Coordinates of C-alpha atoms in Angstrom, one line a residue:
X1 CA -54.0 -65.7 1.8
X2 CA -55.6 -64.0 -0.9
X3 CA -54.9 -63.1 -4.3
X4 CA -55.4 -59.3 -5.5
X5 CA -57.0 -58.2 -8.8
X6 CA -56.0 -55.3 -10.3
X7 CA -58.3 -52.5 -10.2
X8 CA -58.3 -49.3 -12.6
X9 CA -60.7 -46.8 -11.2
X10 CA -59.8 -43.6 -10.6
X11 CA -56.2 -43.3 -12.9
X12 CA -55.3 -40.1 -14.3
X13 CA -51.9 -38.9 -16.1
X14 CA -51.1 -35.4 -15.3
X15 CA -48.9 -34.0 -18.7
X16 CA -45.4 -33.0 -18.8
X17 CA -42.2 -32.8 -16.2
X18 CA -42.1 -30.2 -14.5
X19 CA -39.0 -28.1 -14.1
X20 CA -35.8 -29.5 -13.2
X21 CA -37.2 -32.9 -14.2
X22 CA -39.3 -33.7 -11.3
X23 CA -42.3 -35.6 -12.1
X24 CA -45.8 -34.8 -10.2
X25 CA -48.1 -37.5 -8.5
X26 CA -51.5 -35.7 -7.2
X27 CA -53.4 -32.6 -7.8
X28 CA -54.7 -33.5 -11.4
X29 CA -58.2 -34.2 -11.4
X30 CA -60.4 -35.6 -14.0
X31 CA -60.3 -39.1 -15.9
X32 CA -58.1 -39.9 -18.7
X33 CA -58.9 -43.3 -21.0
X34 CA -55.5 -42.8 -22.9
X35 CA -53.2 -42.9 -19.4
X36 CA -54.6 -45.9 -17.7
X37 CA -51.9 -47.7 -19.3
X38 CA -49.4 -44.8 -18.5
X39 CA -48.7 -45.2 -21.9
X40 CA -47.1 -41.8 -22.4
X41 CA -44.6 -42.8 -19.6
X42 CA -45.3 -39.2 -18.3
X43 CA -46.1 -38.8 -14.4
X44 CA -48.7 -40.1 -12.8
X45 CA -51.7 -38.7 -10.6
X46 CA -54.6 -39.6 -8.5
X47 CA -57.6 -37.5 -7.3
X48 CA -57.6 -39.1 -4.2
X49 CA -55.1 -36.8 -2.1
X50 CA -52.1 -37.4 -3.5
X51 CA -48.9 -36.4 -3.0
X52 CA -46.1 -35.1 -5.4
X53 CA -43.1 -37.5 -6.7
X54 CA -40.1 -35.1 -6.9
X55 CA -37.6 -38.4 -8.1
X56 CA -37.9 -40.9 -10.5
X57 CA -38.2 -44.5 -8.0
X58 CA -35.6 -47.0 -8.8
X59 CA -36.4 -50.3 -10.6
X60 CA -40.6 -49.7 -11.6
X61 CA -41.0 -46.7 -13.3
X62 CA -43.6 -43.9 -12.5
X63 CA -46.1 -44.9 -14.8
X64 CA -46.2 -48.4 -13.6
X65 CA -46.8 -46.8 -10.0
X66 CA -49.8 -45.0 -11.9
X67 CA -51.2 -48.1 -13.2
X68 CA -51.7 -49.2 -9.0
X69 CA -52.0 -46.4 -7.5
X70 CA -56.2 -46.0 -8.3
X71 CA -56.6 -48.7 -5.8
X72 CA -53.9 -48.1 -3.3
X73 CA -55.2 -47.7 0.4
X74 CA -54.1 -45.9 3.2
X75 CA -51.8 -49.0 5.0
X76 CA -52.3 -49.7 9.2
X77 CA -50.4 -53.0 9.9
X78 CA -50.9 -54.4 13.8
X79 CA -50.3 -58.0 13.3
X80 CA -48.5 -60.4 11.5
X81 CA -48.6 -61.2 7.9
X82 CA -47.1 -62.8 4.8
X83 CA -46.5 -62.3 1.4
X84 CA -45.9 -65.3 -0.8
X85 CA -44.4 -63.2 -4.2
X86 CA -43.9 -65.0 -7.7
X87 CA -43.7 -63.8 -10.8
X88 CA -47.2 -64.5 -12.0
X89 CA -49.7 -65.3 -9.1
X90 CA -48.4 -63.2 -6.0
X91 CA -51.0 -63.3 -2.9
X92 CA -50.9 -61.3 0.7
X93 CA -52.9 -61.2 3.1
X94 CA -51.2 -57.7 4.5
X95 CA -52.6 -55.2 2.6
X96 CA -55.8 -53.7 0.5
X97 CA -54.1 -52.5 -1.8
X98 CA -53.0 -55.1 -4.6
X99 CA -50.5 -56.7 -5.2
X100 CA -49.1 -57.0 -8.5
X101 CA -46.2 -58.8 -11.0
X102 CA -44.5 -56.1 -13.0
X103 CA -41.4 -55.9 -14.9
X104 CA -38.0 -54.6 -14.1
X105 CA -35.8 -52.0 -16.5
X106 CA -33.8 -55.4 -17.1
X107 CA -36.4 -57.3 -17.8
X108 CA -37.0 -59.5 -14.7
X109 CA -39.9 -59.5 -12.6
X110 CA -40.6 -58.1 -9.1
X111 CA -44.1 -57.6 -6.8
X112 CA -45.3 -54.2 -6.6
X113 CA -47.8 -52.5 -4.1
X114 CA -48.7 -49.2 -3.9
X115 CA -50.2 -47.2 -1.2
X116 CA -51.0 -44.1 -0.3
X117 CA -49.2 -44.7 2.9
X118 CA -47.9 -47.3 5.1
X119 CA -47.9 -48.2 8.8
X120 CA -46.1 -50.8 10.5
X121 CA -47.1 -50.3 14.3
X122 CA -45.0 -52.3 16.8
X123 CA -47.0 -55.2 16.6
X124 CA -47.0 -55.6 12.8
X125 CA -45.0 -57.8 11.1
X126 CA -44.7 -58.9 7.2
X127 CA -42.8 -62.3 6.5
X128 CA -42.5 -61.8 2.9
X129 CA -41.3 -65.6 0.7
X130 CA -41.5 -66.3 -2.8
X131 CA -39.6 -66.5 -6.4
X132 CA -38.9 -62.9 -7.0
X133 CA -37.8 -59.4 -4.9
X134 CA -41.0 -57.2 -3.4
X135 CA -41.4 -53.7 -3.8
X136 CA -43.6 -51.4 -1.6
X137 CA -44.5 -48.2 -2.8
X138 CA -46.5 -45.0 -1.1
X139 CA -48.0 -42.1 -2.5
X140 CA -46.7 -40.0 1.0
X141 CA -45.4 -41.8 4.2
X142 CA -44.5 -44.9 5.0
X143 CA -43.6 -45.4 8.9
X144 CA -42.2 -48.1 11.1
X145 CA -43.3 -47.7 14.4
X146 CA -41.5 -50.7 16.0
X147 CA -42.8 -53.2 13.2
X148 CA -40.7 -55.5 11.0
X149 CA -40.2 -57.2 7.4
X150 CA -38.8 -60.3 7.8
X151 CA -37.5 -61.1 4.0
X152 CA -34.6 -63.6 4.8
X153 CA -34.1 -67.6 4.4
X154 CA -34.8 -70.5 6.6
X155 CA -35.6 -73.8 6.6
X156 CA -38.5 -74.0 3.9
X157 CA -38.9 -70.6 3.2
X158 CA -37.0 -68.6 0.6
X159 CA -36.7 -64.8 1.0
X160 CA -38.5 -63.4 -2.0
X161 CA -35.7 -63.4 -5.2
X162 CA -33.5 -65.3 -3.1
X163 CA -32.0 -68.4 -5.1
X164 CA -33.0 -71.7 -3.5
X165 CA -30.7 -73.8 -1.5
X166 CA -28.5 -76.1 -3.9
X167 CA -28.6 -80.0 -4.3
X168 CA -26.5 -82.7 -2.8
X169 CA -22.7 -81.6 -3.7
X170 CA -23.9 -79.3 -6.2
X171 CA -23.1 -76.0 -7.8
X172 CA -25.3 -73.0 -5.4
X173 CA -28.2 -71.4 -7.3
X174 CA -27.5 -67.6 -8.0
X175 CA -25.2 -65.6 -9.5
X176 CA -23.1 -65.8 -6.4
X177 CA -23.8 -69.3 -6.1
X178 CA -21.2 -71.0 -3.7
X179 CA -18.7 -74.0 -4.7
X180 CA -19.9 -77.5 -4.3
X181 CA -18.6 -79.7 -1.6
X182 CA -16.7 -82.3 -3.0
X183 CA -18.0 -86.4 -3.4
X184 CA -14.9 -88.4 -3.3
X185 CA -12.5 -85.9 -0.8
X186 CA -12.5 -83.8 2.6
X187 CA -13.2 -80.3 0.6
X188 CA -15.9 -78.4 2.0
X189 CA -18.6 -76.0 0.1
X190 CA -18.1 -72.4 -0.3
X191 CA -20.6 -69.8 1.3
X192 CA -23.2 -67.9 -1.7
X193 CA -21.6 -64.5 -2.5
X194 CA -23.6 -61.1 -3.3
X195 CA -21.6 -57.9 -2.2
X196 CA -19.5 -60.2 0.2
X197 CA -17.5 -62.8 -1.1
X198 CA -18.6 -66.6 0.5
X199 CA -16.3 -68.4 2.6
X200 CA -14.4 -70.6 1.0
X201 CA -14.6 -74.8 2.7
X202 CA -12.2 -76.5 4.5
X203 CA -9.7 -77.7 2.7
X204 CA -10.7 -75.5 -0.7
X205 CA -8.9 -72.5 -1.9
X206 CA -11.9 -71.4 -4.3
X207 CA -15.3 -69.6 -3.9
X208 CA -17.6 -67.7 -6.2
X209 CA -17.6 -64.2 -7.5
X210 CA -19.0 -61.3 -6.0
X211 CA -21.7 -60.0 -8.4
X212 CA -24.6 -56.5 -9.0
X213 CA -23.8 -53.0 -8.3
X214 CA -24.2 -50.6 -5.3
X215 CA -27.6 -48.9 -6.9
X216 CA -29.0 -52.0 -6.7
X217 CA -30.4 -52.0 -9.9
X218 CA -32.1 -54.3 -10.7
X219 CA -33.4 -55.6 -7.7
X220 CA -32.4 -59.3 -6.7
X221 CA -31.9 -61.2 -3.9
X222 CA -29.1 -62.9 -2.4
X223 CA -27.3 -66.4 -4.1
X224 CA -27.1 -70.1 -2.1
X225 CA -24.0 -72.1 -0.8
X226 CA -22.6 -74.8 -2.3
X227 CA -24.1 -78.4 -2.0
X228 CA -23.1 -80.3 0.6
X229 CA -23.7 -84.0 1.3
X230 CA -27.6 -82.7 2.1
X231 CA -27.7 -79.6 0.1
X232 CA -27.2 -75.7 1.4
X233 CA -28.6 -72.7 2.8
X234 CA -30.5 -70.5 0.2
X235 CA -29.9 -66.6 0.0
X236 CA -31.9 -64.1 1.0
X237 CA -34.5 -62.0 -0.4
X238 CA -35.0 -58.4 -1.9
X239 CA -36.6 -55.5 -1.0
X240 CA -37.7 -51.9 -1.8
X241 CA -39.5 -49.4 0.3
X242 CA -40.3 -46.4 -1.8
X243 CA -41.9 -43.5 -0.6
X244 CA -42.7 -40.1 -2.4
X245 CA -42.6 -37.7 1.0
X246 CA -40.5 -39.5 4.0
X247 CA -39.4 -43.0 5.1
X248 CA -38.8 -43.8 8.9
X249 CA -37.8 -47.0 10.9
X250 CA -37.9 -45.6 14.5
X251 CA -35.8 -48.0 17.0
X252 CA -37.1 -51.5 17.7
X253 CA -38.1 -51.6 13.7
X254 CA -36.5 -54.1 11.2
X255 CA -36.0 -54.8 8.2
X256 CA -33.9 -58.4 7.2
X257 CA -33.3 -60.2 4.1
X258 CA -30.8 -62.8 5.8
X259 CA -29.0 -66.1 4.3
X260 CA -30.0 -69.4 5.4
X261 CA -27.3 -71.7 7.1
X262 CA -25.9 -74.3 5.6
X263 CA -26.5 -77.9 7.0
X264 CA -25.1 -80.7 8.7
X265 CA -22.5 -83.1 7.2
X266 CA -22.8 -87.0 7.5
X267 CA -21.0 -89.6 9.5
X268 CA -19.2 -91.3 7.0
X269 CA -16.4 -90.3 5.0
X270 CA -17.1 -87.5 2.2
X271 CA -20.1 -86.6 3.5
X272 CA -19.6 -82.9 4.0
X273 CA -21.5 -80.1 5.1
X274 CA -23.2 -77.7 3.1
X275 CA -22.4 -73.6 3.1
X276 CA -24.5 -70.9 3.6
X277 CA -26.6 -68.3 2.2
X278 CA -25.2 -64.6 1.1
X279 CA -27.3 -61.8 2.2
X280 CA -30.3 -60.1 0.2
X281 CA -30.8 -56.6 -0.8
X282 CA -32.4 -53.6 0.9
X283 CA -33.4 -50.4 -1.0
X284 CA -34.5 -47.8 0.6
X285 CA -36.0 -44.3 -0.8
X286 CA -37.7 -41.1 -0.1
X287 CA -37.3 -37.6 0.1
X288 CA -36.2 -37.7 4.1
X289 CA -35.5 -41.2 5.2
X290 CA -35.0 -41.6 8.9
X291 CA -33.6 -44.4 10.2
X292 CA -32.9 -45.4 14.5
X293 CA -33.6 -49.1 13.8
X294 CA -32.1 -52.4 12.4
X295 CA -31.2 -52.8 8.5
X296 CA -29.6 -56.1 8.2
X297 CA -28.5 -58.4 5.1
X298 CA -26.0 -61.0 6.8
X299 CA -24.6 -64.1 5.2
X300 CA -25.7 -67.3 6.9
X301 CA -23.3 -69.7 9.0
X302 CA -21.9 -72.6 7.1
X303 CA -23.0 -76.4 7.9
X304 CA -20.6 -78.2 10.4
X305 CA -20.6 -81.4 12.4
X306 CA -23.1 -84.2 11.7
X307 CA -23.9 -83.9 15.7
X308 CA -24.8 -80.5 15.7
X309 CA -27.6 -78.2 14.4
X310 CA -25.9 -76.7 11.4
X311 CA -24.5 -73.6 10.9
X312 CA -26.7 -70.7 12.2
X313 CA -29.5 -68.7 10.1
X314 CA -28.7 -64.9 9.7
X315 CA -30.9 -62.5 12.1
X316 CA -32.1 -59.0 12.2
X317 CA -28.8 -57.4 14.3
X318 CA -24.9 -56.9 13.2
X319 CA -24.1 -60.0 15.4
X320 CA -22.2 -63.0 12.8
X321 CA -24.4 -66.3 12.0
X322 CA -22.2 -68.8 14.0
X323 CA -20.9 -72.0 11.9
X324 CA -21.8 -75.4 12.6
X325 CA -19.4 -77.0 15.3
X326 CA -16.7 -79.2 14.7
X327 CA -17.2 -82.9 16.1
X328 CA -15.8 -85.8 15.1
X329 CA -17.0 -86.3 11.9
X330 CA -16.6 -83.3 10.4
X331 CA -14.8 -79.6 10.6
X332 CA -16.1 -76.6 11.9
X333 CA -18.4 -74.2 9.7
X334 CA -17.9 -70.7 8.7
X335 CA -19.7 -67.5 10.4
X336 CA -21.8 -65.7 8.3
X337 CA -21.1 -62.4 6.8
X338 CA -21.9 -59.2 8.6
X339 CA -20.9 -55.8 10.3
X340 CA -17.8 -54.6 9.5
X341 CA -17.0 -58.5 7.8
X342 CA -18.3 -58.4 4.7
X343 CA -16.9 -62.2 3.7
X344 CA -18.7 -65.4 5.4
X345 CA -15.7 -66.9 7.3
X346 CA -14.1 -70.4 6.2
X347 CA -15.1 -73.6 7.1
X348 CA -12.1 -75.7 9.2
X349 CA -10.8 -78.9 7.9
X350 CA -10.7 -80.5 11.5
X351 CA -9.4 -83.4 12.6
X352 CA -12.4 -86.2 11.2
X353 CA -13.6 -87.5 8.2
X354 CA -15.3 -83.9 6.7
X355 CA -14.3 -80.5 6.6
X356 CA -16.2 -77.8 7.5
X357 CA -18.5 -75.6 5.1
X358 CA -18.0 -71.7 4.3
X359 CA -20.3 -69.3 5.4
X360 CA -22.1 -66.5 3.2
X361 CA -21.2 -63.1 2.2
X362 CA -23.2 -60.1 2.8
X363 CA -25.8 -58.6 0.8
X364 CA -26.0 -54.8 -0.3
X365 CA -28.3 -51.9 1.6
X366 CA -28.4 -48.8 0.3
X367 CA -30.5 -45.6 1.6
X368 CA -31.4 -43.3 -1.5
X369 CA -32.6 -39.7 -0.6
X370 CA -32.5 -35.9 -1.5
X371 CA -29.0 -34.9 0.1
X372 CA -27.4 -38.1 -0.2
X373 CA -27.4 -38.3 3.5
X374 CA -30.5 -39.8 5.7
X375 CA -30.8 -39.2 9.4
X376 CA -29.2 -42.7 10.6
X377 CA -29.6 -42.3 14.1
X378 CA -28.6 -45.2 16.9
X379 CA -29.6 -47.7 14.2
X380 CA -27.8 -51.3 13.9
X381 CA -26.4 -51.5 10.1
X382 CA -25.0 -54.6 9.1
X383 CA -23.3 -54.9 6.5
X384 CA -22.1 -51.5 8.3
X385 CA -22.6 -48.0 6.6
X386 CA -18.5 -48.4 6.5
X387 CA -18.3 -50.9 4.1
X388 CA -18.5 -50.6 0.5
X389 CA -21.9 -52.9 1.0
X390 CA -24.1 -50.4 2.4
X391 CA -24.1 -47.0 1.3
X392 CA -26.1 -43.6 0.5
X393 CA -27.0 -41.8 -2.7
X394 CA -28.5 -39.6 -4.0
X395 CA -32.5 -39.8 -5.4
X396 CA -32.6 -40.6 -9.0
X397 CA -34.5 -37.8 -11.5
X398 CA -37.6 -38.4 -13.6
X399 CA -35.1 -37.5 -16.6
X400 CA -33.0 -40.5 -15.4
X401 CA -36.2 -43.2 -15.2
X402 CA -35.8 -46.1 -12.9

């Protein structure tokens, strides 16, 4: 991996918003000293064919954009990648274009690239980790042409802005973080929350609270289950794709910011198993989005039986992250949020010495765009585009800001 420095060259500020509010990327010309900072928060050009921004993008504002977009690159992914994000030192080795730590309307930090376009052929794939969300950024197209972003947790990789798994019967990271397991009694964790609530553990009537809002501002990822005996699963990460023409995931293409599942319990009494992850976020925007592939932000399976593998990590479909088993040691865990079930399921109290761990909630996906209404064509949703967890709106104005 390599880190990116940030490049100036070639920057220019075109003045004023033109009208109805819509700001203008492209087709300035010249050099401007006083915009390299995009100090005047005006839009932002580049003489290096750009394109025209007709909405304000959610989360990094336009000048920000400006201050990346002298170095951004037309994009050809064909093989795989990562990007390890963090709120000071981000490196990829995906793309020429750099990679940056920028600040949030809120005040928190994301990753921001900007490009003048973007490719994801079927062979490409970007596993993106780290301590805060990703946002991508073209100046025209970006295009999935059977590639993938895989943003979700597993075992020793956090999705990026996803809060980390939680400690031994402790309180889950996140604002959604899940309920601890008890120490001294058969209770079972509670799955992380985010648009979903977490399933509550066996033998609990508790969980956490559901947390953000449906415009996903600002971006963040998903929150961990409670502690078990051996910790939880961590929640998955957040990402934005944010282009100024079109957006289109033809079939085959994903994108997932899954929940981690929660681990096994132990043999011995009050030993139980820790919960899952709640789904990420996924933000998409353009112009005309397209989608015939796989948005997914599912809850991961809660922890179950010492003799088993733990409940299940989320994947990139609307099928449920299966709980841990019951054995004889301890319950059965909770399935993971997703389709049309926006709660992680609860873990079982069982008939041995544990109960069972609670699986995570869904995340939120949301598809911005002129009309309100992208093409979604024979695409796999999950949460589904039924819920109150994934849903369409409309492109926000330069007036508005991010």
């Amino acid at each position: 991996m390599r880190s990116k420095p940030k490049t100036w060259s070639s920057i220019v500020t075109c003045a004023g918003i033109v009208a109805g509010g819509a700001g203008v990327v492209g087709g300035c010309g010249g050099t401007s000293p006083s915009s390299m900072n995009g100090m005047d928060g005006g839009p932002v050009g580049s003489n290096e064919g750009g394109a025209t921004f007709t909405f304000s993008p959610s989360n990094v504002s336009i000048a920000t954009i400006g201050a990346q977009q002298g170095s951004a690159a037309d994009e050809n992914l064909s093989s795989a990648c990562q990007i390890k994000t963090d709120a000071t030192a981000p490196e990829d080795d995906c793309f020429t274009s750099p990679i940056e730590a920028v600040m949030q309307e809120d005040g928190s930090t994301v990753n921001l690239v900007v490009m003048q376009s973007l490719q994801i052929q079927s062979t490409g794939a970007i596993a993106v980790t780290g301590g805060v969300p990703v946002v991508l950024v073209s100046l025209t197209d970006i295009t999935f042409l059977g590639g993938n972003i895989q943003a979700g947790s597993a075992s020793l990789a956090v999705g990026p802005g996803g809060a980390a798994g939680a400690g031994s019967n402790a309180m889950g990271s996140g604002a959604g973080g899940g309920v601890a397991a008890s120490s001294t009694a058969a209770v079972g964790a509670s799955g992380g929350s985010y648009c979903g609530l977490g399933g509550v553990g066996g033998g609990a009537s508790t969980t956490s609270m559901v947390y953000g809002s449906a415009s996903i501002r600002p971006l963040v990822g998903g929150s961990s289950g409670g502690g078990g005996t051996v910790g939880s699963g961590a929640g998955g990460g957040g990402v934005q794709l944010t282009a100024a023409l079109t957006l289109t995931l033809d079939a085959g293409s994903y994108i997932s910011v899954g929940g981690q599942g929660g681990p096994i319990g132990g043999l011995a009494a009050d030993q139980n198993p820790g919960a899952g992850g709640s789904g990420g976020s996924i933000l998409l925007e353009a112009p005309t989005v397209t989608v015939a592939g796989t948005l997914a932000a599912n809850g991961g399976g809660g922890g179950g039986d010492y003799s088993t593998n733990g409940g299940a990590n989320a994947t990139p479909n609307a099928t449920a992250a299966a709980g841990g088993a019951a054995g004889n040691s301890d319950g059965a865990g909770g399935t993971g949020g997703a389709a049309t079930a926006t709660a992680g399921g609860p873990g079982m109290t069982g008939t041995g010495l544990n109960a069972g761990a609670g699986g995570g909630g869904v995340g939120r996906i949301l598809i911005n765009s002129t009309t309100g209404a992208a093409m979604v064509t024979g695409a796999a949703m999950s949460p589904a585009l039924t819920t109150s967890c994934a849903t369409q709106g409309t492109l926000r104005t330069v007036a508005q800001g991010p």
